[in-house]
């Protein structure tokens, strides 16, 4: 029986760089900006941090490999630092490990940082790294999710028009977010007429490859008031892993992600959530591709399998809807520097719960959800955050 | 009694219209189209495709590969083909090359092996994938194809009556170790002194050896370097054109070392029980065979689907694709060897407890989590498309790259690229077959793996 760390860990500071094509910033520059922003937000000196977790997916050009990448950037020497890599759930899993360490009583104050520098590389999109040398040749990140989307369409009859609505919504939200990679509205026609990347996904169905970093300072909940009154509490969290080779599993229906279902069950159970759509006020979910967001609605229990297209179609996930999803603009508009994204979502939900999200503020936000989905839908991490 | 127990041919689906080649360069066009290996095909993969149904139905104690265009100077294509056909390690494998006659020479060696008792059954494959130099007559003439013949003692569809060989070092067509393209003296003299003289001499020797008259010959499988000379040679042997196999110059092309075996398979397919079949292959000498057909109901699989290249430029780009695409990292032979049963033989694991067949090979069952005693099993090479995508992001030679998740007949789910397909034709539920293809070009080797294509 899994234990609970509900209300034992508090977020007391968050920081985030502008996401985008940050050609003039190095991996360390990104970490410095996000890390010191989080220190400033928590009103602490870096020395106050007793342990740190770095989430980064893909080491490149000497950065992102092991814990030293964070130690050298922030000059955090002589302290325990752990690098976490868990596909696109890297950032949230780094946070999860830090939260459990603080809840254990081992550390009072810890830092979680996520960073990714993708735009230094010569490849288009996200390379399929360290896979089998030829078994999976031809697979790309959009291709992996597109295979699921096509099966979903085959089973439930929805089409690209439903996907376009997700893109329009997330671009609309992102247009109100100065840190987002893209701050521009798009029309359904634009989305539908864009060049195809991997059928059924066109250019505007895909999140971009992005540079960025985000950080959070956490502490024991009973200490949080020493730092600020509007801290944010960890209400629940869960991580679940399914096969990294879902295409070989004859039992896989290919219309959703069991990892998300299992991770959200863990997190809801800890947080005491019985009716997610009624209880959760906003959600930052993993919209790597527009269809992924539709599947997320279903896998996270916001609606039943097959009803995701209606959930978006009826505007329920819009900023004005009953469960705003991706008020930040999501991966689609905010960008997706892999290891940074989960921590960036935590940054957004904390900002919303503190009532500091400006034009994109969700009214009366008390409880927020963060969701990452990694690999070919194989690694899901769900974190529920709430006001004290 | 020894002879042929089964036969198979393989013609790649891509076609290049000869008037398009002519239009690209200016000048007269030869009629028709030629069959062209797709960018991911070569002589090795075509031979494997031809051999697979025969290996599957009858097995073989020996397997040979004959070609003038093996993808390797040094490495036995036959050994790789044998593994991809899932033949056991005791299989005797051999590669024949050096001459367009290599297929017929390999066939003769197979008969000898079976006659001598060193193998009860032997599989002979022949394939060629000759690239005619741009703007040459060969560019129009040469086509790509493969053929396979199974040789043995039992269940014959044709009995070997006699065979005759002849050696003749006559330089009419050749390719040096440094040449990319064929060189030749294409002249009346070459034809008369080389082809016709050899074919007629061996034909007559076979008649004499078997004690038969030309009128008794029902079908003639006679290779040809130009699509015409075989008719004249048959006439000189006293056999009318109606009994001579169409060399398929018009719709496939001159298929090099594959041609004699291809034509023999075609003749066997059309023969009536009791028919005498004459098969002669010329190049640097001659191998000739006389068979008597014994119908056992074998039939060639007809593959009617053909895909025309829309332009000469696309044909030329794909023809040269691998030469330019030497990227990626080398793959260690430790990994290649350990995964051979899985990646080349296409074995999966069947769970002894719940029966689930799964790929890749596993120790713990994916379905019921039982550990131990997993049974290695050959996966079916056929299935139905479960889902797919058409990917424009992947840097493949053709856009889009079609990725397929396939439910295989008899169990197991497989992920692979789809090839030989018009993207618009891809739909969930379509029937596909798995084919060995050249998957990747490393800095120092070719890597072969499975793709699927519409049946």
CSV table of N, CA, C and O in Angstrom, one decimal, chain A residues 6 44 60 103 110 118 136 161 184 212 227 255 284 335 361-362 372 378 380:
chain,number,residue,atom,x,y,z
A,6,UNK,N,0.7,13.8,1.1
A,6,UNK,CA,-0.2,15.0,1.0
A,6,UNK,C,0.0,16.0,2.0
A,6,UNK,O,0.2,15.7,3.2
A,44,UNK,N,15.4,33.3,-0.9
A,44,UNK,CA,16.5,32.6,-0.2
A,44,UNK,C,17.8,32.8,-1.0
A,44,UNK,O,17.8,33.1,-2.2
A,60,UNK,N,23.8,17.1,-24.5
A,60,UNK,CA,24.4,17.5,-25.8
A,60,UNK,C,25.6,18.5,-25.5
A,60,UNK,O,25.4,19.4,-24.7
A,103,UNK,N,9.7,15.2,2.0
A,103,UNK,CA,8.7,14.7,2.9
A,103,UNK,C,9.3,13.6,3.9
A,103,UNK,O,8.8,13.4,5.0
A,110,UNK,N,14.8,22.1,-0.8
A,110,UNK,CA,15.5,21.5,-2.0
A,110,UNK,C,15.1,22.3,-3.3
A,110,UNK,O,14.1,23.0,-3.3
A,118,UNK,N,17.6,22.4,-26.9
A,118,UNK,CA,17.4,21.6,-28.1
A,118,UNK,C,17.8,22.3,-29.4
A,118,UNK,O,18.0,21.6,-30.4
A,136,UNK,N,13.6,0.5,-35.3
A,136,UNK,CA,12.6,1.5,-35.3
A,136,UNK,C,12.8,2.6,-36.3
A,136,UNK,O,12.2,3.7,-36.2
A,161,UNK,N,-10.6,18.0,-37.4
A,161,UNK,CA,-11.2,19.2,-37.0
A,161,UNK,C,-11.2,19.3,-35.5
A,161,UNK,O,-11.0,20.4,-34.9
A,184,UNK,N,0.9,33.9,-30.5
A,184,UNK,CA,0.1,34.3,-31.6
A,184,UNK,C,-1.1,33.4,-31.7
A,184,UNK,O,-1.1,32.2,-31.4
A,212,UNK,N,14.7,26.1,-23.0
A,212,UNK,CA,14.1,26.7,-21.9
A,212,UNK,C,14.5,26.0,-20.6
A,212,UNK,O,15.0,24.9,-20.6
A,227,UNK,N,8.7,31.5,4.7
A,227,UNK,CA,9.2,32.1,3.4
A,227,UNK,C,8.1,32.9,2.8
A,227,UNK,O,8.4,34.0,2.2
A,255,UNK,N,-5.6,3.4,-28.2
A,255,UNK,CA,-6.5,4.6,-28.3
A,255,UNK,C,-6.3,5.5,-27.0
A,255,UNK,O,-7.1,6.4,-26.8
A,284,UNK,N,-2.5,21.6,-16.3
A,284,UNK,CA,-1.5,21.7,-17.4
A,284,UNK,C,-1.2,20.3,-17.8
A,284,UNK,O,-0.6,19.5,-17.0
A,335,UNK,N,5.9,25.9,-25.8
A,335,UNK,CA,7.1,25.2,-26.2
A,335,UNK,C,7.4,24.0,-25.3
A,335,UNK,O,6.8,23.8,-24.2
A,361,UNK,N,-5.3,34.4,-16.1
A,361,UNK,CA,-5.6,33.9,-14.8
A,361,UNK,C,-7.0,33.1,-14.8
A,361,UNK,O,-8.0,33.6,-15.3
A,362,UNK,N,-6.9,31.9,-14.2
A,362,UNK,CA,-8.1,31.1,-14.0
A,362,UNK,C,-8.8,31.6,-12.7
A,362,UNK,O,-8.1,31.6,-11.7
A,372,UNK,N,2.6,15.0,-17.2
A,372,UNK,CA,3.6,14.8,-18.2
A,372,UNK,C,3.4,13.4,-18.8
A,372,UNK,O,3.0,12.5,-18.0
A,378,UNK,N,4.5,6.1,-22.6
A,378,UNK,CA,4.9,5.0,-21.7
A,378,UNK,C,5.1,5.4,-20.2
A,378,UNK,O,5.1,4.6,-19.3
A,380,UNK,N,4.1,8.3,-17.4
A,380,UNK,CA,3.2,9.4,-17.0
A,380,UNK,C,3.4,9.8,-15.6
A,380,UNK,O,3.6,8.9,-14.7
